[in-house]
XYZ file of C-alpha atoms in Angstrom:
754
model
C -1.816 -0.376 -42.090
C -4.737 -0.722 -39.521
C -3.538 1.667 -36.764
C -3.304 4.464 -39.375
C -7.025 3.764 -41.184
C -8.050 3.502 -37.279
C -6.717 7.076 -36.474
C -8.185 8.731 -39.756
C -11.568 6.800 -38.855
C -11.047 8.621 -35.427
C -10.584 11.920 -37.008
C -13.613 11.578 -39.319
C -15.788 11.149 -36.032
C -14.527 13.802 -34.097
C -14.564 16.187 -37.475
C -18.591 15.055 -38.141
C -18.776 15.744 -34.143
C -17.759 19.083 -34.865
C -19.513 19.480 -37.705
C -23.108 18.749 -36.635
C -25.342 21.318 -36.054
C -28.258 19.019 -35.132
C -27.953 17.257 -31.779
C -27.293 13.523 -32.464
C -29.180 10.836 -30.301
C -27.822 8.957 -27.707
C -29.223 6.009 -29.145
C -27.260 6.156 -32.330
C -24.578 4.010 -31.304
C -23.555 3.629 -34.616
C -21.940 7.713 -34.416
C -20.754 6.712 -30.868
C -19.305 3.567 -31.076
C -16.702 5.461 -34.089
C -15.263 6.890 -30.837
C -13.738 4.184 -28.742
C -15.596 0.756 -29.878
C -13.824 0.603 -33.537
C -10.374 2.295 -32.936
C -6.781 2.085 -31.228
C -5.402 5.626 -30.250
C -3.169 5.586 -28.296
C -3.907 8.657 -25.666
C -1.031 10.941 -27.367
C -2.873 10.425 -30.356
C -6.034 11.347 -29.063
C -4.626 15.329 -27.544
C -3.148 15.117 -31.273
C -6.873 14.363 -33.171
C -8.530 16.348 -30.640
C -7.887 19.953 -31.002
C -8.678 22.583 -28.368
C -10.338 24.499 -30.892
C -12.896 21.973 -31.621
C -13.558 20.673 -28.093
C -13.950 24.850 -27.338
C -15.799 24.963 -30.664
C -18.554 21.759 -29.546
C -18.938 23.179 -26.118
C -19.957 26.664 -27.511
C -21.921 25.512 -30.712
C -23.329 21.869 -29.988
C -23.518 21.585 -26.305
C -25.617 18.594 -26.195
C -23.001 16.577 -28.467
C -20.589 17.493 -25.726
C -22.830 16.114 -23.241
C -24.025 12.997 -25.040
C -19.968 12.369 -25.680
C -19.324 12.558 -22.385
C -22.391 10.310 -20.818
C -21.993 7.931 -23.388
C -17.826 7.521 -22.244
C -18.908 7.497 -18.990
C -21.757 4.585 -19.691
C -19.038 2.690 -21.833
C -16.796 3.026 -18.176
C -19.408 1.906 -15.944
C -20.328 -0.855 -18.195
C -16.710 -2.300 -18.610
C -16.765 -1.757 -14.601
C -19.624 -4.010 -14.137
C -18.414 -7.269 -16.348
C -15.261 -6.711 -15.258
C -13.806 -6.501 -19.048
C -13.471 -9.987 -19.962
C -12.282 -9.987 -23.796
C -9.626 -7.430 -24.702
C -12.211 -5.218 -27.327
C -13.614 -4.575 -24.033
C -10.490 -3.285 -22.000
C -9.575 -1.131 -25.525
C -12.763 0.016 -25.334
C -12.230 1.231 -21.895
C -9.150 2.581 -22.474
C -10.201 4.506 -25.684
C -13.208 6.515 -23.151
C -10.237 6.345 -20.276
C -8.164 8.904 -23.001
C -10.643 10.786 -24.331
C -12.526 12.319 -21.242
C -8.902 13.225 -19.504
C -8.810 15.161 -22.830
C -11.758 16.250 -22.949
C -12.268 17.078 -18.806
C -10.194 20.347 -18.307
C -12.452 22.077 -21.140
C -15.200 21.127 -18.818
C -13.584 22.836 -16.099
C -12.559 25.731 -17.723
C -16.477 26.896 -18.065
C -18.149 28.089 -15.389
C -21.055 27.302 -16.949
C -20.261 23.199 -17.454
C -18.471 22.627 -14.149
C -21.696 21.568 -12.530
C -22.875 19.441 -15.402
C -20.963 16.375 -14.102
C -23.078 16.690 -10.866
C -25.920 16.816 -12.567
C -27.727 13.636 -13.007
C -28.738 12.364 -16.407
C -32.557 11.582 -17.217
C -33.498 8.285 -18.086
C -34.744 7.567 -21.175
C -38.289 5.733 -22.266
C -37.854 2.341 -23.523
C -34.242 1.830 -22.585
C -32.591 0.391 -19.712
C -31.218 2.416 -17.097
C -27.944 2.035 -15.746
C -28.288 0.155 -12.257
C -26.905 4.017 -11.102
C -28.523 6.285 -13.707
C -29.979 8.662 -10.207
C -25.696 9.201 -9.469
C -24.791 12.413 -10.606
C -22.180 11.891 -13.467
C -18.909 12.445 -11.399
C -19.965 9.790 -8.948
C -20.698 7.150 -11.234
C -17.258 8.498 -13.001
C -15.165 7.919 -10.174
C -16.748 4.763 -8.728
C -16.054 2.644 -12.505
C -12.414 4.575 -12.186
C -12.064 2.676 -8.281
C -13.489 -0.630 -9.662
C -11.725 -0.679 -12.527
C -8.294 -0.420 -10.940
C -8.979 -3.204 -9.076
C -9.947 -5.806 -12.413
C -8.999 -9.046 -13.250
C -6.639 -9.166 -15.912
C -6.670 -5.683 -16.840
C -5.638 -3.337 -13.508
C -4.670 -7.126 -11.393
C -3.725 -10.738 -11.421
C -6.403 -12.756 -11.226
C -6.501 -15.089 -8.326
C -8.406 -17.204 -10.844
C -7.593 -19.831 -13.471
C -8.471 -18.057 -16.823
C -11.611 -19.442 -18.184
C -14.242 -18.135 -19.829
C -17.045 -19.861 -16.885
C -14.777 -18.844 -14.007
C -13.984 -14.667 -14.680
C -13.889 -13.307 -11.376
C -17.663 -11.186 -10.674
C -15.808 -7.601 -10.055
C -19.050 -6.882 -7.318
C -16.949 -10.115 -5.148
C -13.795 -9.034 -5.008
C -12.324 -7.659 -1.943
C -9.831 -5.714 -3.433
C -7.904 -5.743 0.152
C -6.394 -9.012 -1.407
C -5.330 -7.465 -4.301
C -3.351 -4.347 -3.381
C -0.939 -3.812 -5.565
C 2.425 -4.352 -4.088
C 3.589 -5.149 -0.538
C 4.295 -2.468 2.355
C 1.805 -1.101 4.723
C -0.640 -3.922 5.633
C 0.006 -5.996 2.887
C 3.152 -8.956 2.967
C 2.942 -10.871 -0.393
C 4.242 -8.771 -3.273
C 2.328 -9.529 -6.240
C 4.183 -10.876 -9.566
C 5.061 -6.977 -11.718
C 3.041 -6.848 -15.153
C 3.788 -4.164 -17.483
C 1.047 -4.295 -19.155
C -1.196 -3.514 -15.543
C 1.249 -0.730 -14.879
C 0.137 0.813 -18.244
C -3.246 0.590 -17.337
C -3.340 1.382 -14.205
C -1.093 4.542 -15.264
C -4.118 5.672 -17.464
C -6.501 5.124 -14.860
C -5.051 7.297 -12.134
C -4.322 10.231 -15.377
C -7.959 10.487 -15.895
C -8.235 10.540 -12.040
C -5.687 13.051 -11.613
C -7.792 14.945 -13.964
C -11.101 14.886 -12.523
C -9.613 16.102 -9.472
C -8.284 19.066 -11.757
C -11.197 21.410 -10.521
C -8.942 22.666 -8.725
C -6.978 24.427 -11.046
C -10.085 26.068 -12.514
C -10.956 28.124 -9.782
C -8.848 31.402 -8.521
C -6.880 31.269 -5.064
C -8.593 32.212 -2.130
C -7.241 32.052 1.585
C -11.450 31.818 2.447
C -11.946 29.304 0.339
C -13.167 26.398 2.746
C -14.997 24.632 0.135
C -13.411 21.314 -0.481
C -12.681 19.756 -4.190
C -15.930 17.725 -4.466
C -14.481 15.030 -6.988
C -11.765 14.174 -4.128
C -13.963 14.417 -1.549
C -16.496 12.039 -2.753
C -13.539 9.594 -4.069
C -12.447 9.790 -0.193
C -15.667 8.703 1.175
C -16.925 5.700 2.787
C -19.228 5.569 -1.326
C -15.458 4.171 -2.528
C -15.737 0.577 -1.462
C -11.939 0.419 -2.958
C -10.630 3.501 -0.641
C -8.397 1.818 1.405
C -6.899 -1.087 -0.477
C -6.589 1.988 -3.722
C -4.425 4.332 -1.080
C -2.808 1.074 0.578
C -1.712 0.442 -3.922
C -0.909 3.778 -4.199
C 1.366 4.006 -0.929
C 2.700 0.816 -1.514
C 3.987 1.693 -5.184
C 5.714 4.604 -4.370
C 7.514 3.518 -0.614
C 8.305 0.228 -2.029
C 9.704 1.678 -6.154
C 13.681 0.665 -6.324
C 14.483 2.926 -9.815
C 18.277 1.433 -9.447
C 16.788 -1.778 -10.425
C 19.613 -4.612 -10.686
C 22.183 -2.748 -9.851
C 23.467 -3.440 -13.444
C 24.639 -0.050 -15.051
C 22.584 1.703 -18.066
C 19.783 -0.660 -17.606
C 17.677 1.863 -17.647
C 18.886 2.653 -21.281
C 18.048 -0.487 -22.074
C 13.867 -1.149 -20.729
C 11.662 0.826 -20.510
C 10.742 1.443 -16.585
C 6.765 1.346 -16.965
C 7.156 1.618 -13.059
C 8.599 4.509 -12.683
C 5.465 6.293 -14.706
C 2.894 4.532 -12.652
C 4.585 5.847 -9.079
C 4.906 9.481 -10.471
C 0.628 9.271 -11.158
C 0.448 7.673 -7.800
C 2.554 10.072 -6.025
C 0.861 12.973 -7.569
C -2.971 11.053 -7.105
C -1.934 11.069 -3.111
C -0.913 14.570 -2.307
C -3.863 16.037 -4.396
C -5.966 13.637 -2.261
C -4.648 14.338 1.290
C -6.783 17.323 1.669
C -7.617 18.454 5.583
C -10.723 20.612 5.822
C -9.519 22.276 9.466
C -11.293 20.994 12.256
C -12.861 17.701 10.741
C -10.289 15.277 12.815
C -12.121 16.558 16.379
C -15.237 14.399 14.616
C -14.811 10.403 16.379
C -14.105 9.158 13.653
C -11.387 11.175 12.618
C -11.566 13.237 9.275
C -14.048 12.283 6.941
C -11.142 12.189 3.587
C -11.022 8.225 4.286
C -6.741 8.703 2.891
C -6.229 11.047 5.325
C -7.796 8.765 7.993
C -5.376 5.835 6.752
C -2.429 7.814 6.907
C -2.895 9.189 10.277
C -3.592 6.049 11.624
C -0.516 4.301 10.402
C 1.408 3.580 13.195
C 2.914 0.308 13.414
C 7.530 0.235 13.295
C 7.594 -1.563 10.415
C 4.676 0.007 8.271
C 6.163 3.461 9.722
C 10.291 2.604 8.617
C 8.842 1.030 5.532
C 7.648 4.724 4.605
C 10.510 6.614 5.788
C 12.965 4.353 4.343
C 11.421 4.113 1.089
C 11.091 8.209 1.158
C 14.740 8.366 1.382
C 15.604 6.212 -1.077
C 14.031 7.988 -3.573
C 14.807 11.358 -2.399
C 18.655 9.981 -2.392
C 18.951 8.872 -5.614
C 19.634 12.056 -7.263
C 22.378 11.909 -4.825
C 24.116 9.112 -5.937
C 27.311 8.603 -7.551
C 29.265 6.529 -9.699
C 32.055 6.027 -11.112
C 30.418 5.672 -14.505
C 28.144 9.193 -15.961
C 24.720 9.001 -15.833
C 24.983 4.654 -15.612
C 22.221 5.199 -12.812
C 18.686 6.498 -13.534
C 17.634 9.798 -12.063
C 14.163 10.099 -10.880
C 12.361 13.509 -11.659
C 9.718 13.550 -8.859
C 11.303 15.087 -5.883
C 8.910 17.898 -4.931
C 6.343 15.363 -5.287
C 8.014 13.387 -2.541
C 8.829 16.440 -0.041
C 4.802 17.094 -0.441
C 3.997 13.156 0.311
C 6.906 13.221 3.774
C 5.093 16.839 4.494
C 2.244 15.629 4.672
C 3.247 12.832 6.157
C 4.119 14.758 9.293
C 1.841 16.863 9.314
C -0.933 14.817 9.658
C 0.431 11.223 11.706
C 2.595 12.566 14.652
C 3.725 9.083 15.244
C 5.102 8.940 11.923
C 7.592 12.545 12.885
C 8.238 11.269 16.227
C 9.525 8.048 14.405
C 10.954 10.387 11.627
C 13.001 11.863 14.529
C 14.330 8.986 17.000
C 16.742 7.497 15.132
C 19.506 9.550 12.884
C 17.206 8.021 10.339
C 16.395 11.830 10.202
C 19.349 12.654 8.586
C 19.075 10.395 5.674
C 15.833 12.983 4.881
C 17.887 16.252 6.012
C 20.928 15.590 3.306
C 18.499 15.027 0.271
C 16.666 18.235 1.559
C 19.875 20.456 1.843
C 21.225 19.405 -1.335
C 17.986 20.269 -2.956
C 17.906 23.836 -1.242
C 21.421 24.214 -2.124
C 21.019 23.681 -6.145
C 17.907 24.787 -6.572
C 18.733 28.167 -4.614
C 19.276 30.652 -7.875
C 17.079 28.806 -10.143
C 13.830 31.179 -9.755
C 11.542 28.466 -11.646
C 12.458 26.274 -8.394
C 11.214 28.919 -5.684
C 8.190 26.683 -4.449
C 11.149 23.301 -3.759
C 12.798 26.069 -1.876
C 9.569 26.556 0.312
C 8.904 23.357 0.441
C 12.443 22.010 1.810
C 12.579 25.163 4.330
C 9.410 23.931 5.686
C 9.631 20.805 6.335
C 13.159 21.626 7.957
C 11.276 24.187 9.837
C 8.523 22.051 10.925
C 11.419 19.216 12.188
C 13.281 22.037 14.095
C 10.050 22.476 16.324
C 10.996 19.236 17.945
C 14.363 19.079 20.500
C 15.157 15.387 18.822
C 15.851 16.972 15.640
C 18.750 19.626 17.325
C 20.111 16.690 19.137
C 20.376 14.489 15.851
C 22.119 17.582 13.641
C 25.209 16.541 15.999
C 25.879 13.679 14.884
C 29.083 14.009 12.624
C 28.814 14.616 8.208
C 30.656 11.862 6.915
C 28.858 11.282 3.214
C 30.529 13.114 0.576
C 27.836 14.324 -1.575
C 29.211 16.544 -4.252
C 27.470 20.330 -3.339
C 28.690 23.537 -4.380
C 29.792 24.659 -0.421
C 33.270 25.009 1.127
C 34.263 21.574 2.452
C 34.244 21.122 6.145
C 34.885 18.645 8.723
C 32.007 18.868 11.279
C 28.391 17.431 11.949
C 25.212 17.411 10.172
C 24.556 21.254 11.864
C 27.355 22.518 10.451
C 26.074 21.178 7.389
C 22.825 22.832 7.205
C 24.596 26.192 8.465
C 27.200 26.387 5.595
C 24.107 25.776 3.073
C 22.127 27.859 4.380
C 24.923 31.096 4.717
C 25.029 29.819 0.634
C 21.035 29.890 -0.168
C 20.819 33.997 1.732
C 24.496 35.041 0.368
C 24.200 33.652 -3.442
C 20.502 33.108 -3.954
C 18.425 35.354 -6.069
C 16.598 37.891 -4.966
C 12.853 36.184 -4.793
C 14.345 34.353 -1.702
C 14.548 36.972 0.745
C 10.839 36.562 2.241
C 12.549 33.037 3.275
C 15.049 34.659 5.272
C 13.301 34.906 8.876
C 12.229 31.103 8.117
C 15.919 29.908 7.907
C 17.463 31.768 10.626
C 14.039 30.516 12.976
C 15.406 26.843 12.218
C 18.856 27.702 13.146
C 17.333 29.640 16.278
C 14.785 26.616 17.123
C 18.296 23.710 17.166
C 20.680 26.235 18.480
C 19.923 25.209 22.083
C 20.962 21.607 21.145
C 24.480 21.974 18.941
C 27.509 20.926 21.155
C 30.690 21.976 18.826
C 30.205 24.084 15.851
C 32.761 24.028 13.383
C 35.176 27.322 12.184
C 33.604 27.114 8.795
C 30.081 26.866 10.190
C 30.932 29.222 13.356
C 32.633 31.585 10.166
C 29.181 31.655 8.489
C 27.068 32.989 11.502
C 29.293 35.738 12.144
C 29.736 36.598 8.489
C 25.370 36.935 8.502
C 25.311 38.402 11.438
C 28.139 41.730 10.285
C 26.221 41.603 6.695
C 22.930 42.150 8.502
C 24.338 44.467 11.160
C 25.235 47.859 8.690
C 23.374 50.631 9.144
C 21.493 50.498 5.524
C 20.592 47.049 5.715
C 18.705 47.862 9.387
C 17.557 51.049 8.081
C 16.075 50.044 4.403
C 13.023 47.921 5.715
C 10.901 47.807 8.805
C 11.090 44.410 9.342
C 15.297 43.814 8.754
C 15.923 44.290 12.343
C 14.592 40.739 12.843
C 17.364 38.621 10.822
C 19.858 40.136 14.034
C 17.803 39.619 16.831
C 17.598 35.472 15.334
C 21.065 35.688 14.958
C 21.380 37.375 18.648
C 19.642 34.148 19.913
C 21.496 31.576 18.448
C 24.549 33.383 19.853
C 22.742 33.486 23.367
C 21.782 30.121 22.994
C 24.845 28.553 22.414
C 26.578 30.465 24.783
C 24.310 29.651 27.730
C 23.544 26.020 27.035
C 26.347 24.675 24.536
C 29.246 26.976 26.120
C 31.910 23.967 26.709
C 31.997 22.669 22.684
C 31.244 25.466 21.059
C 35.145 27.570 21.504
C 34.901 27.765 17.592
C 31.978 30.264 17.557
C 33.480 31.695 21.005
C 36.477 32.485 19.438
C 34.770 33.795 15.723
C 32.455 36.130 18.196
C 35.872 37.553 19.914
C 37.474 38.490 16.396
C 33.970 40.086 15.450
C 33.841 42.157 18.481
C 33.522 45.109 16.680
C 30.152 44.188 14.958
C 28.599 44.120 18.506
C 30.135 47.163 20.115
C 28.726 48.948 16.754
C 25.153 47.357 17.415
C 25.234 48.650 20.964
C 26.353 51.555 19.565
C 23.984 52.349 16.912
C 22.808 55.566 16.083
C 19.105 56.176 16.140
C 18.668 60.399 15.321
C 17.305 61.245 12.642
C 20.924 62.672 10.432
C 22.462 59.276 11.258
C 19.466 57.138 9.557
C 19.426 59.536 6.444
C 23.023 58.971 6.105
C 22.965 55.241 6.418
C 20.592 55.198 3.820
C 22.542 56.993 1.362
C 25.728 54.999 1.783
C 25.188 52.528 -1.649
C 22.466 50.273 -1.446
C 24.181 46.602 -2.358
C 22.104 44.093 -3.540
C 21.652 41.327 -1.514
C 24.700 40.418 0.843
C 27.973 41.362 0.722
C 30.397 38.129 0.602
C 33.516 40.210 1.228
C 35.048 38.939 4.240
C 33.205 36.129 4.000
C 36.576 33.535 2.463
C 35.036 30.518 0.395
C 37.047 27.566 0.753
C 37.179 24.906 -2.607
C 34.176 23.771 -3.131
C 33.790 20.329 -3.363
C 35.377 18.035 -6.161
C 32.548 16.824 -8.503
C 30.202 19.570 -7.283
C 28.392 21.915 -10.439
C 27.933 25.546 -9.387
C 23.906 26.475 -8.672
C 22.723 27.738 -11.847
C 19.707 29.803 -12.814
C 16.852 28.803 -15.207
C 17.780 28.343 -18.787
C 15.650 31.323 -20.513
C 12.124 30.127 -21.721
C 11.666 27.629 -18.520
C 7.866 27.222 -17.418
C 7.105 28.107 -13.921
C 3.961 27.859 -11.940
C 3.215 31.068 -9.697
C 2.510 30.803 -6.097
C 0.910 32.834 -3.689
C 2.686 35.131 -1.304
C 3.539 32.815 2.168
C 2.474 34.189 5.516
C 5.120 36.448 7.862
C 6.819 33.749 9.894
C 4.774 35.251 12.927
C 2.150 34.116 11.163
C 3.113 30.448 10.640
C 4.775 29.896 13.904
C 3.794 29.902 17.601
C 6.103 30.196 20.650
C 7.122 27.976 23.240
C 9.010 28.014 26.139
C 11.064 25.350 27.316
C 10.310 24.272 30.768
C 13.399 22.940 33.317
C 11.382 19.208 32.687
C 11.962 19.195 28.542
C 8.036 20.189 28.116
C 6.688 22.680 26.057
C 4.934 25.368 26.914
C 3.008 27.582 24.657
C 3.816 31.047 24.734
C 0.976 33.724 24.065
C 1.316 36.135 21.221
C 2.994 39.109 22.321
C 4.210 42.221 20.247
C 7.969 40.936 20.861
C 10.598 42.894 18.526
C 10.458 39.647 16.513
C 6.821 40.592 15.534
C 6.644 40.933 11.839
C 3.461 41.981 10.437
C 4.366 41.759 6.537
C 5.362 38.570 4.810
C 9.752 38.008 4.856
C 12.030 41.330 4.477
C 10.100 41.926 1.481
C 8.633 45.167 1.888
C 10.711 48.327 2.058
C 10.532 50.923 4.630
C 7.764 53.072 4.346
C 8.008 56.424 2.875
C 4.790 57.831 4.389
C 6.514 56.869 7.602
C 7.517 60.142 9.457
C 11.445 60.586 10.303
C 10.390 60.980 14.147
C 7.991 57.852 13.890
C 11.307 56.157 12.106
C 13.374 57.254 14.548
C 11.126 55.988 17.755
C 10.475 52.331 16.234
C 14.660 52.135 15.936
C 15.062 53.215 19.252
C 12.344 50.851 20.473
C 13.713 47.548 19.080
C 17.565 48.939 19.728
C 16.848 48.903 23.402
C 15.271 45.261 23.107
C 18.713 44.013 21.778
C 19.899 40.740 23.293
C 23.652 41.551 23.839
C 24.206 41.627 27.775
C 25.037 37.933 27.301
C 27.599 38.460 24.940
C 29.089 41.852 26.428
C 29.232 39.899 29.314
C 31.343 37.270 27.715
C 33.737 39.496 25.607
C 34.137 41.650 28.974
C 35.966 38.389 30.646
C 37.547 36.867 27.893
C 39.230 39.714 25.800
C 41.251 40.509 28.229
C 42.159 37.157 29.141
C 43.195 35.963 25.501
C 44.993 39.633 24.534
C 47.287 38.813 27.957
C 47.934 35.481 26.492
C 49.227 37.137 22.636
C 51.064 39.901 24.553
C 52.547 37.604 27.659
C 53.132 34.192 24.968
C 53.714 36.460 21.543
C 51.244 34.018 20.429
C 49.597 34.666 16.648
C 49.135 30.637 16.535
C 45.152 30.669 16.370
C 45.792 27.115 17.692
C 47.172 27.987 21.003
C 44.172 30.651 21.656
C 41.424 27.979 20.891
C 43.102 25.686 23.589
C 43.082 28.060 25.785
C 39.135 28.608 25.479
C 38.035 25.223 24.942
C 39.166 25.351 28.841
C 37.929 28.047 29.550
C 34.951 28.369 31.443
C 32.306 31.541 32.530
C 30.191 29.647 34.992
C 28.823 32.303 37.350
C 30.367 35.177 35.124
C 27.025 35.387 33.107
C 23.527 36.468 33.409
C 21.258 34.081 34.423
C 20.105 31.368 31.375
C 17.092 32.582 29.731
C 14.662 30.275 28.847
C 14.596 28.333 25.125
C 12.188 29.919 22.879
C 11.001 27.666 20.479
C 9.513 28.876 16.925
C 7.263 25.787 16.399
C 5.670 25.810 12.725
C 1.473 26.181 12.716
C -0.699 25.174 9.855
C -3.163 28.268 8.792
C -5.571 29.429 5.981
C -2.609 30.971 4.106
C -0.325 28.734 4.309
C -2.839 26.058 2.855
C -3.895 28.219 -0.405
C -0.201 27.860 -0.542
C -0.230 24.315 -0.433
C -3.003 23.881 -2.867
C -1.130 26.455 -5.530
C 2.151 25.049 -5.204
C 0.814 21.154 -5.514
C -1.150 21.695 -8.359
C 1.866 23.995 -10.167
C 4.203 21.013 -9.695
C 1.208 18.693 -11.327
C 0.691 20.843 -14.530
C 4.670 21.814 -15.089
C 5.532 17.924 -14.489
C 2.494 16.399 -16.528
C 3.758 17.042 -20.738
C 3.057 13.416 -21.868
C 0.376 14.455 -22.577
C 0.178 18.051 -21.624
C -3.292 17.455 -20.211
C -3.997 21.155 -18.753
C -1.535 23.072 -21.560
C -3.278 26.107 -22.649
C -6.398 25.771 -20.495
C -7.934 28.820 -18.738
C -6.273 27.910 -15.508
C -7.153 30.155 -12.663
C -5.349 28.820 -9.313
C -1.926 30.024 -10.880
C -0.542 31.602 -13.873
C 2.225 29.967 -15.877
C 5.043 32.380 -16.432
C 8.039 31.856 -18.391
C 11.533 32.585 -17.427
């Protein structure tokens, strides 16, 4: 009954606040205490009992009352942080203030006139003892109080002292580095699990995330160099807990084991409070790891201490702990058991992929560590699984992009291509043909599936997908027949005249695929008899390309042919899919998705490097090669205003640059030999032809090998803005209980229904 009374009293206080036309004095503690001292309301209660319309009404009609409510709530948090919350009542007060501020802050941010409120100082009042830091902006006091409360004995950390009223830890004297929440990077002891501490940490982190979410209320702009002031302050030297908190968040995420003790259905019997904490921790990490361009050049590294600490992790055991933790969590949805739904499946894989991306981007030692062993394949397989699974679902377009961006970043390093030669022995059920081969084959088969059966909005990613295959191609020792046929099917589909002429960008895809074939023939001919055989079988594709008409009449005829949408699936025989796999399905109608910024074209997000004889890379200056694209991907249609003669000239120009010499020479040498064997021996069995090709050689017969070109990922303002909108879109959609930002005036992206 007490709880019902408590809710009623709280609701009465809210009604009083919204109906009072006169300002309530800040000194009227009897009135203000109703909101946090006399009640025990859950965060869900607070969201139900404080409706959006009423917060907006107070903001518009009694702004001084809303200002005082915020100020008093922050004051109570500061008081709790100073005292160390020794009593249960004080802890409850802190939690109530935390929940109330989580509810109110988005409505402060959505109004441009209020956005500066938390960055103003509250004047001291005569006759009252001022807060120790009253001259600080309210935002700073709030952030420092949250940081202190995250290392508060018996509230969010285990006290090291025997509990008695006389020995309550002095919170100011605590060295929080001794109270890191979990063993891992820089900390060896694992503190005992305490579900109450986990719950309290989760609530405080939810408030912290809400503080950082001011970014959602500013429209996207690539020129937006202004950093989030909440994040800048929290991750600065002003926060004495920055290092232990960064380490706590990282260790909690990377040490988490959702499968628990391996007991089937364990997750159905017990609430996993640690999972909620892990979700909030990984979300705090991905939004705080904001990097201001050029700051790394300053003597001490980036000013953002979270970025600074992440970039300096270097011990092998720490790098291994992070990589193994992320790989274990990303592989979690792939775990197969004989008992349906017996193991827990995590839902925060997008946040984990973003965290992995940030690690690779900010810490080159981590990137090289990932690539120096086959451990990178433990990351590759789940990424390919997610890409394949999400290819038909428009609400997961952001997931497709982050997966492809990670693989583009990795493919810029030689070791990635080399590692892909490891045989693929896992049998993760995926909706792809069964094949025997390497991890490179798996990647090519899944990329083919994305291009040939993904939804239309994936077209701008085709350039990226093929760039990844180009980057790894010089190192692929032996493609399977399945993968070789998939590559040739893509080339055949992209080489049809109507497709080539229907957009000024489409020929780039053919250039990429020819480059793949050339790299493999020139640098890995010996083991790639399957690809050579596929090229011989599809030789007509190359002859058609060599003889492609470029006069106006032929181009018009090609364009008038029926324009099929997407890539034709004819001539691509689909073998049976793996046992236990489910087909990729579109989003359920009504699914919410966050809009994304357009991604820059492949030429804007990569820079070309040439591999020297000794294996080192030399960056090449930007040039107008036939690959250089001005628009994002191939979504742009042929320009109507372009005259026929202009278009004919452009087609002739790129047609003359088609890199067909190596392949034509190969066909010239091998086709007569293969035909002769077939006639002489009456062969119809391709295994004999493959055996012949396996032992054939083209030494001295091919043109001089071209230098290997690698297109390395290069960050820019466009990708930075894309990441910001994507990250906050994920966070908006994942925080539904309570729905912190629902129905507020978000400006960074739009929420749309499928």
